[in-house]
mmCIF file of C-alpha atoms in Angstrom:
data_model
loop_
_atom_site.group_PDB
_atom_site.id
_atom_site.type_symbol
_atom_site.label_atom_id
_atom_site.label_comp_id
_atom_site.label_asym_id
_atom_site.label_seq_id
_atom_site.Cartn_x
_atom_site.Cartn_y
_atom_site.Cartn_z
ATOM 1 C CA UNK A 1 -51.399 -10.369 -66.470
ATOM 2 C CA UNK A 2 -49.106 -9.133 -69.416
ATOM 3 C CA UNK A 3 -45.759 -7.837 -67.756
ATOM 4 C CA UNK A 4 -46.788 -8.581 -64.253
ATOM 5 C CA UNK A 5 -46.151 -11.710 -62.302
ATOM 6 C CA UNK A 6 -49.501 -14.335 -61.655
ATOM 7 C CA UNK A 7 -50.173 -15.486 -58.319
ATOM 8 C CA UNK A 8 -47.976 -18.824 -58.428
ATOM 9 C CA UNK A 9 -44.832 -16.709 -59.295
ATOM 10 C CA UNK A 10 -45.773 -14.170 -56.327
ATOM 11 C CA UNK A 11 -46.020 -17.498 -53.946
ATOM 12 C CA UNK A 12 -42.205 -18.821 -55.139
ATOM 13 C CA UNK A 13 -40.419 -15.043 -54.941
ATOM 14 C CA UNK A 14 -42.272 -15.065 -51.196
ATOM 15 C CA UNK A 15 -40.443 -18.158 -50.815
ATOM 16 C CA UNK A 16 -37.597 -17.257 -52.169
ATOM 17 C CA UNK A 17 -37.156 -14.147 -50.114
ATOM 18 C CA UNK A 18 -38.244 -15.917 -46.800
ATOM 19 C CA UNK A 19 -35.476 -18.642 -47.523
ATOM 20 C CA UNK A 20 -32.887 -15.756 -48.303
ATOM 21 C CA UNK A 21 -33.907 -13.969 -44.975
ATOM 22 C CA UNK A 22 -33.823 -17.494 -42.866
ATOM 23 C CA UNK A 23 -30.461 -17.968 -44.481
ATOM 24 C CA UNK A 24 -29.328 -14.824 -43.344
ATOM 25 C CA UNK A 25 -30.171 -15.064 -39.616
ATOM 26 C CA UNK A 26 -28.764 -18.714 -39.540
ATOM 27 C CA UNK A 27 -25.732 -16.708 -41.061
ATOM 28 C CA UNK A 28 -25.911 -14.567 -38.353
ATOM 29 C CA UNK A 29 -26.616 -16.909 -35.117
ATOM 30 C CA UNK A 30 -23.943 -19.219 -36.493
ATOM 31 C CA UNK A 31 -21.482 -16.268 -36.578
ATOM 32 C CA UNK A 32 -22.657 -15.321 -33.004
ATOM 33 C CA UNK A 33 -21.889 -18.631 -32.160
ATOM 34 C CA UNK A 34 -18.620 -18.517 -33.141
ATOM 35 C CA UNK A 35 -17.850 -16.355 -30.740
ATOM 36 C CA UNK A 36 -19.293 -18.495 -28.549
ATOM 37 C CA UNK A 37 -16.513 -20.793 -29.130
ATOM 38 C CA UNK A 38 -13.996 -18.149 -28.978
ATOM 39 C CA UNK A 39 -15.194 -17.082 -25.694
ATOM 40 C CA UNK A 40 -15.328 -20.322 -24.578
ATOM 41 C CA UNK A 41 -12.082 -21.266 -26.100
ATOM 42 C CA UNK A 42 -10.474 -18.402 -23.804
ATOM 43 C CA UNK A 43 -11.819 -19.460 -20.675
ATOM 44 C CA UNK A 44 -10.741 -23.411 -21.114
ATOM 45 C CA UNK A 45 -7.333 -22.453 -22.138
ATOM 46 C CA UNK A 46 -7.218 -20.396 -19.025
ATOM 47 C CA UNK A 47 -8.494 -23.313 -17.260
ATOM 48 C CA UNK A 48 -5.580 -25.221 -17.824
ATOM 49 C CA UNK A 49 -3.372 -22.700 -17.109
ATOM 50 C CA UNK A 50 -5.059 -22.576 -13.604
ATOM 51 C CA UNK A 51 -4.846 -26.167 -13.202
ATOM 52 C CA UNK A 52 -0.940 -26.422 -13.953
ATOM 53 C CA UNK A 53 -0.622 -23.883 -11.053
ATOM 54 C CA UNK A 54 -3.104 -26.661 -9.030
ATOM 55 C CA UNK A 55 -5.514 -24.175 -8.657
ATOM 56 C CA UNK A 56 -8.558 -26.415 -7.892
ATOM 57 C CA UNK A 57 -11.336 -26.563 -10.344
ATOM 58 C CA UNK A 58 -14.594 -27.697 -9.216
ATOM 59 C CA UNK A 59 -16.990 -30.099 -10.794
ATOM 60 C CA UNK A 60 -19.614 -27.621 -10.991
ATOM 61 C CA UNK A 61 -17.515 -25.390 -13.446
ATOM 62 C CA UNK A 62 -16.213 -29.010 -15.668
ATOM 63 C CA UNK A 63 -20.090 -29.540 -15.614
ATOM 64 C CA UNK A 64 -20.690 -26.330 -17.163
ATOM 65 C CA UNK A 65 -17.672 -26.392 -19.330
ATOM 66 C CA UNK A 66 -19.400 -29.578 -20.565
ATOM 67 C CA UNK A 67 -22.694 -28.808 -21.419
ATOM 68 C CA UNK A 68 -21.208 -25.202 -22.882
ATOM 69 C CA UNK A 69 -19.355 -26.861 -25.633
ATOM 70 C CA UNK A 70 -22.413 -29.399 -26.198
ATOM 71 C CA UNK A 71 -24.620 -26.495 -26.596
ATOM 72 C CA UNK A 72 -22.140 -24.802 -29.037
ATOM 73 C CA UNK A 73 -21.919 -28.256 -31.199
ATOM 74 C CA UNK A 74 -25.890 -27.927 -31.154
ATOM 75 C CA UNK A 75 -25.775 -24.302 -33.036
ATOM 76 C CA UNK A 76 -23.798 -25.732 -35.060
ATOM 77 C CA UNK A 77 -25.484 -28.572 -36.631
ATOM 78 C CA UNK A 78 -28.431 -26.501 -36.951
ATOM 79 C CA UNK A 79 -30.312 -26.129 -39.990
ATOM 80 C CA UNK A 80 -32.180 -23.106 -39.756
ATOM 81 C CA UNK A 81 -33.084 -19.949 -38.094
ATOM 82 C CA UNK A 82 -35.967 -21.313 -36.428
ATOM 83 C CA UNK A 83 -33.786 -24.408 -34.803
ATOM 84 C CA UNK A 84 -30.934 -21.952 -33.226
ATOM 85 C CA UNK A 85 -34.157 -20.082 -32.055
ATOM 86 C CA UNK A 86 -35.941 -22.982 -30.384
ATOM 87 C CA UNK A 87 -32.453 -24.058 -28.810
ATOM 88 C CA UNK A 88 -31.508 -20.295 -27.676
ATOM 89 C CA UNK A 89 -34.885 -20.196 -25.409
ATOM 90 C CA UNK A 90 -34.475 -23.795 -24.130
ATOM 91 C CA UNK A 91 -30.801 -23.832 -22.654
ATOM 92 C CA UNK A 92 -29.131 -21.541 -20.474
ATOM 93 C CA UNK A 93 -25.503 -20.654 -22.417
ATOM 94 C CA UNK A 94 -25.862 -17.460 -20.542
ATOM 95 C CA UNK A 95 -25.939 -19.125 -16.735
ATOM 96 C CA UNK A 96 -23.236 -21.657 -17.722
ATOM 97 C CA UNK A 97 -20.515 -19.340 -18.796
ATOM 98 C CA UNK A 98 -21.503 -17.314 -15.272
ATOM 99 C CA UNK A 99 -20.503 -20.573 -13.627
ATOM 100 C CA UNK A 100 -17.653 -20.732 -14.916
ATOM 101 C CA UNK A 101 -16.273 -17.389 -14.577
ATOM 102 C CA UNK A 102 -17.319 -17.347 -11.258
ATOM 103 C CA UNK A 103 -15.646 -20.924 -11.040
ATOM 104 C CA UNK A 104 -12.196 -18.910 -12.727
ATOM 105 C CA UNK A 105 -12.297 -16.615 -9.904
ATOM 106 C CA UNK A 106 -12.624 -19.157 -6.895
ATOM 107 C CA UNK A 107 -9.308 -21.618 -8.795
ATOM 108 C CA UNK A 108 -7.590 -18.141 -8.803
ATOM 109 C CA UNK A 109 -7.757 -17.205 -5.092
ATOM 110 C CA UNK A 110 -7.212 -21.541 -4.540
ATOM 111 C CA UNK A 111 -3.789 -20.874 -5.360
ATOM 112 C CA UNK A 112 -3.293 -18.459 -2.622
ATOM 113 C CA UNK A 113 -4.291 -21.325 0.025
ATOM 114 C CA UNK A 114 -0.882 -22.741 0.171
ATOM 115 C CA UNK A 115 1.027 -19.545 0.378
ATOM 116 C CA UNK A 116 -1.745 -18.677 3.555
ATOM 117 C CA UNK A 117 -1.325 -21.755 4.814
ATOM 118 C CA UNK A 118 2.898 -21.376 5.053
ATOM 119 C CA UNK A 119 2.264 -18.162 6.519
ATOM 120 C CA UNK A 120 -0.105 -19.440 9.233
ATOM 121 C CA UNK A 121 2.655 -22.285 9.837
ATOM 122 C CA UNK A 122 5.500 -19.616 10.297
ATOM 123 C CA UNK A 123 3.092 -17.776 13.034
ATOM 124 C CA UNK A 124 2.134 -20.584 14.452
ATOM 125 C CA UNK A 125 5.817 -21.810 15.111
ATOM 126 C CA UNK A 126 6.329 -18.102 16.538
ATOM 127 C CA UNK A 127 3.426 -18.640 19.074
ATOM 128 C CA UNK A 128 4.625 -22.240 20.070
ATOM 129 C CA UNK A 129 8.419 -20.685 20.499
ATOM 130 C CA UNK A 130 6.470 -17.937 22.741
ATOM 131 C CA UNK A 131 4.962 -20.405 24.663
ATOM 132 C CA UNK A 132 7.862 -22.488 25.131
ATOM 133 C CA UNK A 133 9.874 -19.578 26.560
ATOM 134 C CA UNK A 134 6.767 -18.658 29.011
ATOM 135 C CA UNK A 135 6.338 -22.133 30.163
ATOM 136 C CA UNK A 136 10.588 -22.219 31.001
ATOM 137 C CA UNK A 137 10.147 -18.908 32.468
ATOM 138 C CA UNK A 138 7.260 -19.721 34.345
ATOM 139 C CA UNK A 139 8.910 -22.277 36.707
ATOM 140 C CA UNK A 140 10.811 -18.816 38.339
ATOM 141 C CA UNK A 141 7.805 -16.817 39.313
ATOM 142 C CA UNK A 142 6.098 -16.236 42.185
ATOM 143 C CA UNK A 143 2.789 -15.891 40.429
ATOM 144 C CA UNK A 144 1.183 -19.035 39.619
ATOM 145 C CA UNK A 145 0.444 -19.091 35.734
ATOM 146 C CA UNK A 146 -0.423 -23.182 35.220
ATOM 147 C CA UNK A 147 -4.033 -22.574 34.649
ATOM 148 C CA UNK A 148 -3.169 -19.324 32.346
ATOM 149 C CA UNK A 149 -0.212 -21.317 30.167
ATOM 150 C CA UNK A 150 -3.077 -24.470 30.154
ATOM 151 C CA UNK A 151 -5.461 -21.736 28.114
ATOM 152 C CA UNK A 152 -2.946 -20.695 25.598
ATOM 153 C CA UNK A 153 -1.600 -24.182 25.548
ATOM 154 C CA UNK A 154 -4.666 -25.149 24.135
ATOM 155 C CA UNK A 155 -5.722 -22.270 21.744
ATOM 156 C CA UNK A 156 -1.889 -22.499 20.489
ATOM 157 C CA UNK A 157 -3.050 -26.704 19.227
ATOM 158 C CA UNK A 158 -6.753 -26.035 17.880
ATOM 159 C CA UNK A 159 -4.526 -23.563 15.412
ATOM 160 C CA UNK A 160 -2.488 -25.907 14.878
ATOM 161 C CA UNK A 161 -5.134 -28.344 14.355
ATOM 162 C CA UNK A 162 -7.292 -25.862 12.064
ATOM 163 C CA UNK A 163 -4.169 -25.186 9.839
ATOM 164 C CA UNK A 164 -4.022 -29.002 9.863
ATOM 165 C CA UNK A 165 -8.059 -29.214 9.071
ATOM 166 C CA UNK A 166 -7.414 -26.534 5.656
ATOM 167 C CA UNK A 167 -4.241 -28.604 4.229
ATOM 168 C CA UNK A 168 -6.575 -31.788 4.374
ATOM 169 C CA UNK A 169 -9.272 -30.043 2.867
ATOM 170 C CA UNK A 170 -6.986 -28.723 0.193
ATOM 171 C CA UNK A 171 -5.549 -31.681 -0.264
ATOM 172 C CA UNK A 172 -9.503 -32.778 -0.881
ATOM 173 C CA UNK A 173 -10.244 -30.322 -3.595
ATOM 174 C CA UNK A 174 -12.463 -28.366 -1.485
ATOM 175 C CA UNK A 175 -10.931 -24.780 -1.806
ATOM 176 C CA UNK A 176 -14.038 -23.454 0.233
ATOM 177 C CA UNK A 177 -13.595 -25.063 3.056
ATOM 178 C CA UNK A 178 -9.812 -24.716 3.210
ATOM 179 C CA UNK A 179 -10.737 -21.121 3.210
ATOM 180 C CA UNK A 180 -13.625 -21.173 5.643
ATOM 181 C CA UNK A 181 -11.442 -22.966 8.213
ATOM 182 C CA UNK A 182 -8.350 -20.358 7.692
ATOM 183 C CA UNK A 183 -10.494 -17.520 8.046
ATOM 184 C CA UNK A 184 -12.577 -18.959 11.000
ATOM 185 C CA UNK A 185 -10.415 -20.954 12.962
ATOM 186 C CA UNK A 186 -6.907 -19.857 12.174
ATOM 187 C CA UNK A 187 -6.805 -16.095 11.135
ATOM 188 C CA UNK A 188 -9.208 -14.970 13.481
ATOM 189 C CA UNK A 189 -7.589 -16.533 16.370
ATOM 190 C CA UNK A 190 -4.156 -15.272 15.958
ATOM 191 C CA UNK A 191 -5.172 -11.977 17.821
ATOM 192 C CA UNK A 192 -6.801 -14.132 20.627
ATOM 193 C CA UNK A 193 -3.612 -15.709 20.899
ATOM 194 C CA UNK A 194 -1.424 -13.030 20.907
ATOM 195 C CA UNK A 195 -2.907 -11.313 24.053
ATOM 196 C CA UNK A 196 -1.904 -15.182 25.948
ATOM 197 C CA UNK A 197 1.761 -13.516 24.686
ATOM 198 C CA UNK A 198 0.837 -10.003 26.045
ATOM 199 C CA UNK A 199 -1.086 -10.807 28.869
ATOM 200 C CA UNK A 200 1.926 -13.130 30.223
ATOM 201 C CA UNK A 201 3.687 -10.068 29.848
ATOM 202 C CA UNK A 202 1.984 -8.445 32.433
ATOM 203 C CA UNK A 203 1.994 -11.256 35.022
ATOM 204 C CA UNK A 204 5.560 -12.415 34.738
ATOM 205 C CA UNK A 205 6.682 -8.640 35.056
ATOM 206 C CA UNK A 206 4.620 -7.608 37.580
ATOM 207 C CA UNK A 207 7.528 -6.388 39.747
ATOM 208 C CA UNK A 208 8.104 -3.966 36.467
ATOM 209 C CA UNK A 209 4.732 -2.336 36.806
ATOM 210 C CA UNK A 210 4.721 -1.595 40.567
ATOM 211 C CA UNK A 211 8.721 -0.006 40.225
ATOM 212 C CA UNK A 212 7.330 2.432 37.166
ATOM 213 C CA UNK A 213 3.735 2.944 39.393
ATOM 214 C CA UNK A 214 5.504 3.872 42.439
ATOM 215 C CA UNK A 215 7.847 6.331 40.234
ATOM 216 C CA UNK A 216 4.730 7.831 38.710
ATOM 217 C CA UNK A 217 3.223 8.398 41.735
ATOM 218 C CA UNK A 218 5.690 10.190 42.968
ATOM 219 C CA UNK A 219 6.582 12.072 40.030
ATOM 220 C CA UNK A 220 2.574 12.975 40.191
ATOM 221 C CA UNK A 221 2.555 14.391 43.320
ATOM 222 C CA UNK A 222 5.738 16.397 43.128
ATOM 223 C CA UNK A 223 3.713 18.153 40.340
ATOM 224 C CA UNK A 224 0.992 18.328 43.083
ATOM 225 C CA UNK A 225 3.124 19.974 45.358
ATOM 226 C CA UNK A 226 3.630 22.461 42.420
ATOM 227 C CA UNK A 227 0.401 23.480 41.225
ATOM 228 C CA UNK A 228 -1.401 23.637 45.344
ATOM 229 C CA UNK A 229 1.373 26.677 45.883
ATOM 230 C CA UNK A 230 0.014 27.876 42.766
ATOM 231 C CA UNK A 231 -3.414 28.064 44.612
ATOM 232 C CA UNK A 232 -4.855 25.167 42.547
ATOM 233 C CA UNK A 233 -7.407 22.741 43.378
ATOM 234 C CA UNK A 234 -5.867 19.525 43.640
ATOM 235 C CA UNK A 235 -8.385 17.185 45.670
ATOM 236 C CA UNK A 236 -9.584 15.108 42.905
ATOM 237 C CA UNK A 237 -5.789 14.343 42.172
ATOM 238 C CA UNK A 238 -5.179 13.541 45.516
ATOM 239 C CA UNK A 239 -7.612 11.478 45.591
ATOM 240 C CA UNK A 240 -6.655 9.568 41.875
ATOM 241 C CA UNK A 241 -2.727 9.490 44.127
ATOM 242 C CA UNK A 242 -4.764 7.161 46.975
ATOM 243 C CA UNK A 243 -6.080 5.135 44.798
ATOM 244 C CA UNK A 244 -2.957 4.203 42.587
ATOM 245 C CA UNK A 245 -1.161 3.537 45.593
ATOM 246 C CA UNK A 246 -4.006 1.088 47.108
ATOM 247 C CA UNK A 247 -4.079 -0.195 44.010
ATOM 248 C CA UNK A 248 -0.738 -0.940 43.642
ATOM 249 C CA UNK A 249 -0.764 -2.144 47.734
ATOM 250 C CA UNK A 250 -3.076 -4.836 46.277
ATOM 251 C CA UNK A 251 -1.119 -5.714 43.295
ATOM 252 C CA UNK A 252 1.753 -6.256 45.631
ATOM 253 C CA UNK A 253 -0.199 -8.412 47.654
ATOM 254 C CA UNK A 254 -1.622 -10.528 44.492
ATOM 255 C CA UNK A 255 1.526 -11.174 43.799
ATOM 256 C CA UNK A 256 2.687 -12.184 47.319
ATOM 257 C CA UNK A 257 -0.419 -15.091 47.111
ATOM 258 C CA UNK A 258 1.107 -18.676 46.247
ATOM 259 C CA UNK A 259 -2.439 -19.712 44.604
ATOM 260 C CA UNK A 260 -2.624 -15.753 42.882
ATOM 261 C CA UNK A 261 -5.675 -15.727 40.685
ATOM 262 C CA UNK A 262 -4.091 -13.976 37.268
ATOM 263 C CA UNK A 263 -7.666 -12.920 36.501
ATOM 264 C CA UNK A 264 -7.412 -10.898 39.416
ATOM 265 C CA UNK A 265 -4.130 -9.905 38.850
ATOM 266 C CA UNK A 266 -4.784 -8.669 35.314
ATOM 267 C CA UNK A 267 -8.129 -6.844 36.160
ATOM 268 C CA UNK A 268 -5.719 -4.770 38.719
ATOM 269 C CA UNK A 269 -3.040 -3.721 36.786
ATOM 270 C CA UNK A 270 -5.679 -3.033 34.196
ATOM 271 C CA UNK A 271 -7.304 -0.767 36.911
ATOM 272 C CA UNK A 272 -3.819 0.760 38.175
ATOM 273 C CA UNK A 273 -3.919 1.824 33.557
ATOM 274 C CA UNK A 274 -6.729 3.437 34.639
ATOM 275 C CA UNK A 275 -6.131 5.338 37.666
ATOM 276 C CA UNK A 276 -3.200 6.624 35.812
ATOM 277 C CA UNK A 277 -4.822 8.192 32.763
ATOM 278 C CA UNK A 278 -7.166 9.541 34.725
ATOM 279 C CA UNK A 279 -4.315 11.259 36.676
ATOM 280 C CA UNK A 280 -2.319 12.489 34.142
ATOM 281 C CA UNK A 281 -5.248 14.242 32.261
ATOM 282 C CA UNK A 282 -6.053 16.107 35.845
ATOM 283 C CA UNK A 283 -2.909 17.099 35.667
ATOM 284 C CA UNK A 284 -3.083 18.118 32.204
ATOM 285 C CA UNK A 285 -5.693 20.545 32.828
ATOM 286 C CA UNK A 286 -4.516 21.776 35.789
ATOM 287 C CA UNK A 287 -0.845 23.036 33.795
ATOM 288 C CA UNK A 288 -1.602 22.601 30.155
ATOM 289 C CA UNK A 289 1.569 19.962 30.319
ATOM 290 C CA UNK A 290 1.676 16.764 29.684
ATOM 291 C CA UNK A 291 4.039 14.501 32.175
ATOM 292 C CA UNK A 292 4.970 10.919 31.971
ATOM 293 C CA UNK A 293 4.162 8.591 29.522
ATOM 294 C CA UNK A 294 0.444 7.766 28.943
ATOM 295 C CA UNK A 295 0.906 4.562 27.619
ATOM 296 C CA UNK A 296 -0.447 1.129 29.573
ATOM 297 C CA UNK A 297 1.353 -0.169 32.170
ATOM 298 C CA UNK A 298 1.481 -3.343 29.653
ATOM 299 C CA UNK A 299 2.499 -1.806 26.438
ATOM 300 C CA UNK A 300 6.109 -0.528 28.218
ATOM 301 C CA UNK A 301 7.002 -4.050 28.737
ATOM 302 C CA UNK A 302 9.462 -4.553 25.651
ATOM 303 C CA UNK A 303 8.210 -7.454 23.695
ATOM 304 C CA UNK A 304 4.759 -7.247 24.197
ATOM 305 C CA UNK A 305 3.873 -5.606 20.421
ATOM 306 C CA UNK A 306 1.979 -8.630 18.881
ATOM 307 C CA UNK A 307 0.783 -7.966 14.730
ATOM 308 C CA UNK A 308 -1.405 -10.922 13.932
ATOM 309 C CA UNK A 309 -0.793 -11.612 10.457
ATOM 310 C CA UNK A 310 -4.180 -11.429 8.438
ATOM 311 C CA UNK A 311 -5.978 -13.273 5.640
ATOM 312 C CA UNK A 312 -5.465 -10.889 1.852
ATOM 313 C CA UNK A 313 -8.186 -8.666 0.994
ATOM 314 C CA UNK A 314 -11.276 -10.479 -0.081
ATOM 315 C CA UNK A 315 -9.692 -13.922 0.532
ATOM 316 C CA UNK A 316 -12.570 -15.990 1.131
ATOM 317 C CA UNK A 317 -15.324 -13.308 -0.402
ATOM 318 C CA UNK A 318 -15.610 -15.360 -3.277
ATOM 319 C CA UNK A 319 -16.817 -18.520 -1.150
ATOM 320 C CA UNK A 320 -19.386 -16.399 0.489
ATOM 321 C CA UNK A 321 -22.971 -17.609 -0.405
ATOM 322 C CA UNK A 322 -21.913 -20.382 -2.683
#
């Protein structure tokens, strides 16, 4: 056909235009792939910045580093379109580079282990100086503590032992478990071991708590005195008064046991806290005053304010499901 082109010159511009396109989109995927690299680049030089602060790096994330880069190499060599294709739906780029971001994050927080792990030292040598001191202090009191200063004894060494338990694991490479065991068995058991402190508060100054009762009391009923000339009803404060002071009757008698049981003793003064809140809001609502100091029996014991220190924010969230 004059001026047109005949079916054989049709077929090669087809071809010619399909090879043009496929050039383009291996154009394309090869530039996407450089930023692949880039991206990839990043996160190993990142890596070893992590690892020259011995933040540990887990095999699983090398792994994926790994077969990252040999993917990348793959895109490279390709030859067309269609082979980037094919290898785009048959490997998982995508779930490798999650690994190791998520990787990234856990070597980040890693790093924090040894600065947790000084801190849980320096509390721990605070709760063995505590002990110490009740143990020496224990030999002058009429209460008998052995069994009590046994318990906190014990719950002072497994922290000791957990903190122990972490360093090895760190030591290890296994920033999970160091983490695990200072959350589980070293954080969470500072509290518990700070009310051994504050409880052995209460039983070695007993004598403390029945002086400031018996003042109470009689700073209550002075008051009662008061508002009964006022024409008042004052029978269910007379009646808190009778308690506090059989309560504190068998406090004083606790004490005066040479085989005292401190769970006993505890539970009372506990109850004497009681009595005495209860009495003071009577009283409140009888004058629209308030008299005396509120606070526990325990808490006016100078000392006795224990602040377990605590794991950072979101230290260990990372681990949590892995």
């Amino acid at each position: 056909m004059e001026g047109g082109m005949n079916e054989e010159q049709m077929q090669q511009q087809m071809e010619k235009r399909q090879k043009q396109q496929e050039q383009r989109m291996l154009a394309d995927m090869q530039r996407g792939s450089r930023e692949m690299v880039r991206g990839l680049t990043m996160m190993e030089r990142r890596i070893r910045s992590l690892q020259q602060r011995r933040a540990i790096i887990s095999a699983e994330v090398q792994e994926a580093i790994t077969k990252a880069r040999a993917f990348i190499d793959q895109i490279k060599a390709a030859k067309t379109g269609e082979e980037i294709q094919a290898l785009m739906e048959s490997n998982d780029f995508g779930d490798y580079m999650e690994t190791i971001n998520e990787g990234m994050q856990k070597a980040e927080m890693s790093t924090q282990i040894p600065r947790m792990i000084r801190q849980a030292n320096q509390m721990l040598k605070q709760q063995q100086s505590a002990l110490k001191r009740a143990q020496s202090r224990a030999k002058n009191l009429k209460v008998d503590v052995d069994s009590f200063l046994a318990s906190w004894q014990r719950a002072v060494e497994a922290v000791a032992s957990a903190i122990a338990e972490a360093q090895s694991a760190l030591a290890a490479g296994n920033a999970e478990e160091a983490v695990n065991t200072l959350q589980d068995k070293v954080f969470d058991s500072f509290e518990d071991i700070g009310s051994f402190q504050q409880t052995f508060g209460m039983l070695s100054n007993s004598s403390h708590v029945l002086r400031e009762a018996e003042r109470e009391i009689t700073r209550v009923e002075r008051q009662i005195a008061r508002v009964k000339r006022q024409g008042e009803d004052t029978a269910a404060l007379e009646d808190l008064v009778v308690q506090a002071k059989a309560k504190v009757n068998e406090i004083k008698a606790l004490v005066a046991q040479p085989d005292v049981s401190t769970e006993s003793l505890i539970a009372a003064i506990e109850d004497l806290d009681t009595i005495k809140e209860e009495a003071y809001e009577l009283l409140y609502d009888l004058t629209g005053q308030r008299f005396g100091s509120r606070s526990s029996s325990s808490s006016q014991i100078p000392g006795l304010n224990f602040k377990p220190i605590e794991a950072p924010k979101g230290f260990g969230q990372l681990f949590q499901g892995s």
